[in-house]
Coordinates of C-alpha atoms in Angstrom, one line a residue:
Q1 CA -50.2 -16.2 26.5
V2 CA -48.0 -13.9 28.2
Q3 CA -44.6 -13.3 27.2
L4 CA -41.8 -11.3 29.1
V5 CA -38.2 -10.7 28.7
E6 CA -36.3 -8.7 31.2
S7 CA -32.3 -7.0 30.3
G8 CA -30.6 -4.2 32.1
G9 CA -28.7 -6.2 35.2
G10 CA -25.0 -6.0 35.4
S11 CA -22.5 -5.2 38.2
V12 CA -22.6 -2.8 39.9
Q13 CA -20.0 -1.3 43.4
A14 CA -22.4 0.1 46.0
G15 CA -24.5 3.2 45.8
G16 CA -24.7 3.0 42.2
S17 CA -27.2 2.7 40.0
L18 CA -28.9 -0.2 36.7
R19 CA -32.0 0.0 35.4
L20 CA -34.6 -2.8 34.3
S21 CA -36.5 -2.9 31.8
C22 CA -39.1 -5.5 30.7
V23 CA -40.7 -5.8 27.6
A24 CA -43.9 -7.7 28.0
S25 CA -46.5 -9.0 24.7
G26 CA -49.6 -11.0 24.6
R27 CA -52.8 -10.4 26.6
Y28 CA -51.5 -8.6 30.3
G29 CA -54.4 -6.2 30.5
G30 CA -55.4 -6.6 34.4
Y31 CA -52.3 -8.3 35.6
C32 CA -50.2 -6.9 38.2
I33 CA -46.4 -6.5 36.0
G34 CA -44.1 -6.6 38.0
W35 CA -40.0 -7.2 40.2
F36 CA -39.6 -10.1 42.1
R37 CA -35.2 -11.1 43.2
Q38 CA -34.2 -14.1 43.7
A39 CA -30.6 -14.6 46.4
P40 CA -29.2 -17.9 46.6
G41 CA -30.2 -19.7 49.7
K42 CA -33.7 -17.1 50.0
E43 CA -37.0 -17.5 49.0
R44 CA -38.0 -15.5 46.0
E45 CA -39.4 -12.0 47.5
G46 CA -41.7 -9.5 45.5
V47 CA -39.7 -6.5 44.8
A48 CA -41.8 -3.6 43.3
G49 CA -45.3 -3.5 41.2
L50 CA -48.2 -2.0 39.4
Y51 CA -51.0 -3.0 39.5
T52 CA -53.0 -1.9 35.6
V53 CA -55.6 -1.6 36.1
N54 CA -56.0 1.1 38.4
N55 CA -52.2 2.3 37.8
S56 CA -51.9 1.5 41.4
T57 CA -47.5 0.8 42.4
Y58 CA -46.1 -2.0 45.6
Y59 CA -43.0 -1.7 46.3
A60 CA -41.1 -3.9 49.1
D61 CA -40.0 -1.8 52.0
S62 CA -36.3 -2.9 51.7
V63 CA -36.1 -0.8 48.1
K64 CA -38.5 1.4 49.1
G65 CA -36.9 4.8 48.2
R66 CA -34.3 3.7 46.1
F67 CA -36.0 1.8 43.5
T68 CA -38.6 3.4 40.7
L69 CA -41.3 2.1 38.9
S70 CA -41.9 3.2 35.5
R71 CA -44.1 2.5 32.0
D72 CA -44.2 2.7 28.7
K73 CA -46.9 2.2 26.9
A74 CA -46.2 2.1 23.1
K75 CA -43.3 -0.4 23.9
N76 CA -44.7 -2.2 25.9
T77 CA -41.3 -2.3 28.3
M78 CA -41.7 -1.6 31.8
Y79 CA -39.0 0.2 33.7
L80 CA -37.0 -0.9 37.6
Q81 CA -35.2 2.3 38.4
M82 CA -32.9 0.6 41.1
N83 CA -30.3 3.4 42.8
N84 CA -28.4 3.5 46.4
L85 CA -27.8 -0.4 45.4
K86 CA -26.6 -2.7 48.0
P87 CA -24.9 -5.3 48.2
E88 CA -28.3 -7.4 49.5
D89 CA -29.6 -6.2 46.2
T90 CA -27.8 -9.1 44.7
A91 CA -29.4 -11.3 42.9
M92 CA -31.6 -12.7 40.3
Y93 CA -34.6 -10.5 39.1
Y94 CA -37.8 -12.2 37.7
C95 CA -40.0 -9.6 35.8
T96 CA -43.9 -11.1 36.0
A97 CA -47.2 -11.4 34.8
G98 CA -50.3 -12.0 37.5
P99 CA -53.5 -11.8 39.6
S100 CA -50.6 -10.2 42.1
C101 CA -46.9 -8.5 42.2
R102 CA -46.1 -9.5 46.4
T103 CA -47.6 -13.3 46.1
Q104 CA -45.6 -16.0 44.5
A105 CA -47.7 -18.2 44.0
L106 CA -50.6 -14.9 42.3
V107 CA -47.8 -14.9 39.4
S108 CA -48.7 -16.8 35.4
Y109 CA -46.2 -15.6 34.1
W110 CA -42.1 -15.8 34.6
G111 CA -39.3 -14.1 32.3
Q112 CA -35.8 -15.4 32.3
G113 CA -34.8 -13.2 35.4
T114 CA -31.5 -11.1 34.6
Q115 CA -29.0 -11.1 37.6
V116 CA -28.4 -7.8 39.6
T117 CA -24.7 -8.0 41.9
V118 CA -23.8 -4.9 43.6
S119 CA -20.2 -5.5 45.1
S120 CA -19.0 -3.8 48.3

């Protein structure tokens, strides 16, 4: 069993920054730990993730160059630094763990989510 607790969401103006945090507990070794988001009326999409097996990372094209993952192993925490935010980044962001950080059907665990709102 894996537990995921997100924090760090909020409201910013376009061009601003936010940092999301995800504290993971349980046996998540071998999984991809990452972030999905869901905007109103849209399907959930994989935003970014880190594969703990080989430390490779994944970023969706829409966030490349703006979002950056980092990890503090001692704190079991994954961070998503989001810079140059755009109104289209507005969504509920979920921390996830599972075999994939790209395919929703392959996510095993979900956090409760944290809201990010970007105003123009």
